Amino acid sequence: TQSTWGVLTLVPPMHVFVVAVAVILATAATASGAFSECLELDKLPEKFEPTGLGWHHGLQRLFAVSSYAMLASFDPEGALDKTWPLPVAGLEALTIINPDISTELYLGQSFPAAILEFSLAEGALTGREWLLPGFPATPTDGLSGLTFAMMNNSYAPGLFFVCSSVDGNIYVYAVDLFNVTIHARSVFNISTPWDSGCTGMHYEPVFNLVYAISDVNDEMLVYSVEGGLVARLPLPHAHQQGITMRMSSGGKEEVFITDNKGLTGSHIWRYEYPIPKSCFS
């Protein structure tokens, strides 16, 4: 079923919940009125190919990782703030466990699929990393999306949701962040409608939802943390890879998405959320 931002593709029995979420988000975006509906960030670092994004609420900074061994931060208005060189290439994703207080970022390595820890205090990788057993990856395609969903159950503090550009599916792992000698443990998988090209992920704690985007299908999938499909939405532009959302007291009011077009032609876009139809022109 074709969907637009005006009409969601709904998956029973969650239709009432999804409509309520859509109304709340649309109201928050309209009420904010502070930003252009769709805006390109002014300046990326030279030769920077953004592949993963994360918004740190406590620091009021947008973080972006490049697959060509660089990390960058941007201020709330989108101006470049700082860059860090990285000793590892092929980093395709970024997540923040607690966007209010975390002093670490977690970076997703495409192949071999792994999660690497970066210290903001030290400005460097900590050397702590966790391999992801059973994750579909090749030397040219692999881990492309990573997010952390907080849990209050037996999986507390939470689970990593990781997606593959090889088969388009989502793989959920439990990671012992205090023990690097133990590999991540597979918990469950989510089969998406995509055959390949899942390239970005984000977890939204306000509504406890997980978002996945695809550069092949140019769309967004919204899931419950249990793996139920909630909505299927189109995305503007092409080559979308990283995604993160900026939270406000009334819900989300903005979404940041990268379009990955190489070292010199890539962008980071900031949209009101839900993304207005005018941004698709």
Short mmCIF file of C-alpha atoms in Angstrom, two decimals:
data_model
loop_
_atom_site.label_atom_id
_atom_site.label_comp_id
_atom_site.label_asym_id
_atom_site.label_seq_id
_atom_site.Cartn_x
_atom_site.Cartn_y
_atom_site.Cartn_z
CA THR A 1 0.00 0.00 0.00
CA GLN A 2 1.37 3.40 -0.99
CA SER A 3 1.57 5.83 1.90
CA THR A 4 2.22 9.53 2.31
CA TRP A 5 2.89 11.73 5.30
CA GLY A 6 -0.79 12.69 5.16
CA VAL A 7 -2.05 9.10 5.13
CA LEU A 8 -0.08 6.52 7.09
CA THR A 9 0.10 2.86 6.19
CA LEU A 10 -1.35 1.31 9.33
CA VAL A 11 -0.87 -2.18 10.65
CA PRO A 12 -3.67 -3.39 12.97
CA PRO A 13 -4.16 -3.62 15.88
CA MET A 14 -2.09 -0.46 16.47
CA HIS A 15 -4.04 1.87 14.16
CA VAL A 16 -5.60 3.98 16.91
CA PHE A 17 -2.21 4.45 18.57
CA VAL A 18 -0.50 5.42 15.32
CA VAL A 19 -3.13 7.99 14.38
CA ALA A 20 -2.79 9.55 17.84
CA VAL A 21 0.99 9.70 17.48
CA ALA A 22 0.71 11.28 14.03
CA VAL A 23 -1.68 13.97 15.30
CA ILE A 24 0.54 14.79 18.29
CA LEU A 25 3.67 15.01 16.14
CA ALA A 26 1.99 17.14 13.51
CA THR A 27 0.74 19.51 16.20
CA ALA A 28 4.22 19.77 17.76
CA ALA A 29 5.83 20.52 14.40
CA THR A 30 3.27 23.19 13.55
CA ALA A 31 3.43 24.79 16.98
CA SER A 32 7.22 25.08 16.96
CA GLY A 33 7.29 27.17 13.77
CA ALA A 34 10.91 28.02 14.55
CA PHE A 35 12.63 26.40 11.60
CA SER A 36 12.25 26.05 7.86
CA GLU A 37 10.30 22.95 6.88
CA CYS A 38 13.32 21.48 5.10
CA LEU A 39 16.80 22.89 5.46
CA GLU A 40 20.26 21.73 4.42
CA LEU A 41 22.97 22.17 7.03
CA ASP A 42 25.28 24.93 5.88
CA LYS A 43 28.67 23.32 6.04
CA LEU A 44 30.12 19.83 6.35
CA PRO A 45 33.79 19.18 6.99
CA GLU A 46 35.92 18.87 3.87
CA LYS A 47 35.74 15.38 2.32
CA PHE A 48 33.09 14.22 4.77
CA GLU A 49 30.60 11.48 3.86
CA PRO A 50 28.00 11.39 6.66
CA THR A 51 26.74 7.88 7.30
CA GLY A 52 25.39 7.96 10.86
CA LEU A 53 23.74 10.60 13.06
CA GLY A 54 22.88 11.11 16.73
CA TRP A 55 21.38 14.06 18.64
CA HIS A 56 22.73 14.62 22.18
CA HIS A 57 20.05 16.49 24.08
CA GLY A 58 22.23 17.23 27.10
CA LEU A 59 25.05 18.74 25.05
CA GLN A 60 22.70 20.22 22.43
CA ARG A 61 24.89 18.83 19.68
CA LEU A 62 24.29 16.82 16.52
CA PHE A 63 26.98 14.17 15.98
CA ALA A 64 27.76 12.68 12.57
CA VAL A 65 30.20 9.94 11.65
CA SER A 66 31.82 9.58 8.24
CA SER A 67 32.75 6.22 6.75
CA TYR A 68 36.07 7.85 5.88
CA ALA A 69 37.38 7.93 9.46
CA MET A 70 36.00 11.17 10.89
CA LEU A 71 33.50 12.26 13.54
CA ALA A 72 31.93 15.74 13.60
CA SER A 73 29.59 17.73 15.82
CA PHE A 74 27.21 20.56 14.92
CA ASP A 75 25.53 23.18 17.11
CA PRO A 76 21.71 23.46 17.41
CA GLU A 77 21.53 25.74 14.36
CA GLY A 78 23.51 23.31 12.22
CA ALA A 79 26.89 25.08 12.21
CA LEU A 80 29.99 22.88 12.29
CA ASP A 81 31.35 22.76 15.85
CA LYS A 82 34.20 20.25 16.05
CA THR A 83 35.82 17.29 14.28
CA TRP A 84 37.78 14.26 15.46
CA PRO A 85 39.91 11.99 13.26
CA LEU A 86 39.28 8.28 13.75
CA PRO A 87 41.78 5.44 13.32
CA VAL A 88 39.13 3.19 11.74
CA ALA A 89 37.36 3.53 8.39
CA GLY A 90 34.08 1.87 7.47
CA LEU A 91 32.09 3.31 10.39
CA GLU A 92 28.53 3.58 9.09
CA ALA A 93 26.32 4.29 12.10
CA LEU A 94 26.14 6.14 15.42
CA THR A 95 23.98 5.98 18.52
CA ILE A 96 23.87 7.49 22.01
CA ILE A 97 22.63 5.33 24.87
CA ASN A 98 21.32 8.18 27.02
CA PRO A 99 21.05 11.42 24.99
CA ASP A 100 20.67 13.45 28.20
CA ILE A 101 23.86 12.47 30.05
CA SER A 102 26.00 10.02 28.05
CA THR A 103 29.70 10.77 27.72
CA GLU A 104 30.18 8.04 25.11
CA LEU A 105 29.04 7.51 21.56
CA TYR A 106 28.65 4.04 20.05
CA LEU A 107 29.73 3.63 16.43
CA GLY A 108 28.69 0.85 14.06
CA GLN A 109 31.41 -0.79 11.97
CA SER A 110 30.23 -2.18 8.65
CA PHE A 111 32.54 -5.22 8.39
CA PRO A 112 33.23 -7.17 10.43
CA ALA A 113 30.02 -6.02 12.06
CA ALA A 114 30.85 -4.55 15.46
CA ILE A 115 29.96 -1.77 17.91
CA LEU A 116 32.84 0.52 18.96
CA GLU A 117 32.88 2.92 21.91
CA PHE A 118 34.02 6.55 21.55
CA SER A 119 34.72 8.77 24.57
CA LEU A 120 33.67 12.40 24.23
CA ALA A 121 35.82 13.28 27.24
CA GLU A 122 38.95 11.78 25.69
CA GLY A 123 38.05 12.56 22.09
CA ALA A 124 39.04 9.07 21.00
CA LEU A 125 37.94 5.47 20.68
CA THR A 126 38.23 3.69 24.02
CA GLY A 127 39.31 0.36 22.55
CA ARG A 128 36.13 -1.29 23.81
CA GLU A 129 34.20 -3.06 21.05
CA TRP A 130 31.71 -5.87 20.64
CA LEU A 131 31.39 -8.17 17.63
CA LEU A 132 27.88 -9.05 16.42
CA PRO A 133 27.64 -12.81 15.80
CA GLY A 134 25.37 -13.93 12.98
CA PHE A 135 25.02 -10.47 11.49
CA PRO A 136 24.90 -10.49 7.64
CA ALA A 137 27.89 -8.51 6.36
CA THR A 138 30.43 -8.68 3.54
CA PRO A 139 33.57 -6.61 2.87
CA THR A 140 31.46 -4.25 0.73
CA ASP A 141 28.09 -4.25 2.57
CA GLY A 142 27.10 -4.81 6.15
CA LEU A 143 26.11 -2.87 9.25
CA SER A 144 24.52 0.42 8.16
CA GLY A 145 22.14 1.41 10.96
CA LEU A 146 22.44 1.35 14.75
CA THR A 147 20.31 2.58 17.63
CA PHE A 148 19.84 1.81 21.32
CA ALA A 149 16.39 1.30 22.83
CA MET A 150 16.13 1.67 26.60
CA MET A 151 14.31 -1.15 28.42
CA ASN A 152 13.05 -1.66 31.97
CA ASN A 153 12.71 -5.43 31.70
CA SER A 154 15.20 -8.30 31.87
CA TYR A 155 17.17 -6.62 29.06
CA ALA A 156 17.78 -3.42 31.07
CA PRO A 157 19.32 -0.99 30.43
CA GLY A 158 18.36 -1.79 26.83
CA LEU A 159 19.02 -3.40 23.48
CA PHE A 160 20.91 -2.42 20.33
CA PHE A 161 18.85 -2.48 17.12
CA VAL A 162 21.18 -2.95 14.15
CA CYS A 163 20.26 -3.11 10.48
CA SER A 164 22.03 -4.58 7.46
CA SER A 165 22.39 -3.19 3.96
CA VAL A 166 22.83 -6.79 2.74
CA ASP A 167 19.30 -8.10 3.41
CA GLY A 168 17.48 -4.99 4.71
CA ASN A 169 16.55 -6.64 8.00
CA ILE A 170 16.97 -5.56 11.64
CA TYR A 171 18.89 -7.58 14.21
CA VAL A 172 18.52 -6.96 17.94
CA TYR A 173 21.39 -7.59 20.37
CA ALA A 174 22.03 -7.49 24.09
CA VAL A 175 25.49 -6.13 24.92
CA ASP A 176 27.28 -6.28 28.26
CA LEU A 177 28.84 -2.83 28.24
CA PHE A 178 30.92 -3.72 31.29
CA ASN A 179 32.55 -6.78 29.73
CA VAL A 180 34.33 -6.55 26.38
CA THR A 181 35.36 -10.21 26.48
CA ILE A 182 31.76 -11.27 25.81
CA HIS A 183 30.35 -10.91 22.30
CA ALA A 184 26.97 -9.33 21.80
CA ARG A 185 24.11 -11.80 22.22
CA SER A 186 21.40 -12.08 19.58
CA VAL A 187 17.91 -11.58 21.04
CA PHE A 188 15.55 -11.51 18.04
CA ASN A 189 15.36 -10.39 14.39
CA ILE A 190 12.87 -8.21 12.53
CA SER A 191 12.14 -9.06 8.89
CA THR A 192 11.40 -5.85 6.97
CA PRO A 193 9.60 -5.54 3.60
CA TRP A 194 12.96 -4.62 2.07
CA ASP A 195 15.23 -7.04 0.24
CA SER A 196 18.30 -4.91 0.94
CA GLY A 197 19.45 -1.41 1.81
CA CYS A 198 18.47 -0.70 5.41
CA THR A 199 20.83 2.20 6.02
CA GLY A 200 19.81 4.07 9.18
CA MET A 201 18.06 3.61 12.54
CA HIS A 202 16.75 5.73 15.42
CA TYR A 203 14.93 5.02 18.68
CA GLU A 204 12.43 7.55 20.02
CA PRO A 205 11.87 7.12 23.78
CA VAL A 206 8.82 9.40 24.04
CA PHE A 207 6.67 6.96 22.06
CA ASN A 208 8.93 3.92 22.44
CA LEU A 209 9.28 3.47 18.67
CA VAL A 210 12.13 2.38 16.40
CA TYR A 211 12.66 3.98 12.97
CA ALA A 212 14.54 2.47 10.02
CA ILE A 213 15.31 4.14 6.68
CA SER A 214 16.44 2.80 3.32
CA ASP A 215 18.55 4.38 0.59
CA VAL A 216 17.30 1.79 -1.89
CA ASN A 217 13.59 2.17 -1.18
CA ASP A 218 13.59 5.88 -0.17
CA GLU A 219 11.25 5.25 2.72
CA MET A 220 10.98 4.96 6.49
CA LEU A 221 9.61 2.06 8.51
CA VAL A 222 8.33 2.60 12.05
CA TYR A 223 8.35 -0.34 14.49
CA SER A 224 7.37 -1.04 18.05
CA VAL A 225 10.29 -2.24 20.18
CA GLU A 226 8.71 -5.70 20.04
CA GLY A 227 9.12 -5.72 16.26
CA GLY A 228 5.59 -4.89 15.09
CA LEU A 229 5.33 -2.70 11.98
CA VAL A 230 3.49 0.52 12.84
CA ALA A 231 3.87 2.68 9.72
CA ARG A 232 5.55 2.88 6.31
CA LEU A 233 6.37 6.37 5.04
CA PRO A 234 8.12 7.89 1.99
CA LEU A 235 11.26 10.02 2.28
CA PRO A 236 12.39 12.99 0.15
CA HIS A 237 15.65 13.01 -1.82
CA ALA A 238 17.73 9.87 -2.36
CA HIS A 239 20.68 7.98 -0.85
CA GLN A 240 19.34 8.44 2.71
CA GLN A 241 21.62 6.85 5.26
CA GLY A 242 21.78 8.29 8.77
CA ILE A 243 18.77 9.43 10.82
CA THR A 244 18.19 11.00 14.21
CA MET A 245 15.41 13.04 15.77
CA ARG A 246 15.42 16.07 18.02
CA MET A 247 13.03 15.75 20.94
CA SER A 248 10.87 18.47 22.47
CA SER A 249 8.44 18.50 25.39
CA GLY A 250 5.54 17.88 23.01
CA GLY A 251 7.21 15.08 21.04
CA LYS A 252 9.53 15.22 18.03
CA GLU A 253 9.65 18.41 16.06
CA GLU A 254 12.61 17.73 13.73
CA VAL A 255 14.29 14.84 11.97
CA PHE A 256 17.84 14.91 10.59
CA ILE A 257 18.66 12.65 7.63
CA THR A 258 21.85 12.36 5.59
CA ASP A 259 21.97 11.82 1.86
CA ASN A 260 25.17 9.99 1.11
CA LYS A 261 26.57 11.03 -2.26
CA GLY A 262 30.28 10.58 -1.69
CA LEU A 263 33.05 12.70 -0.21
CA THR A 264 32.07 15.97 -1.88
CA GLY A 265 28.35 15.74 -2.71
CA SER A 266 26.76 14.59 0.55
CA HIS A 267 24.36 16.56 2.75
CA ILE A 268 22.63 16.55 6.12
CA TRP A 269 19.00 17.67 5.95
CA ARG A 270 16.83 18.96 8.77
CA TYR A 271 13.07 18.55 8.33
CA GLU A 272 10.05 19.40 10.38
CA TYR A 273 8.42 16.16 11.50
CA PRO A 274 6.17 14.81 10.08
CA ILE A 275 8.04 15.77 6.91
CA PRO A 276 5.91 18.32 4.98
CA LYS A 277 4.87 17.56 1.41
CA SER A 278 6.74 20.66 0.25
CA CYS A 279 10.05 18.95 1.04
CA PHE A 280 9.38 16.30 -1.59
CA SER A 281 9.44 18.74 -4.50
#
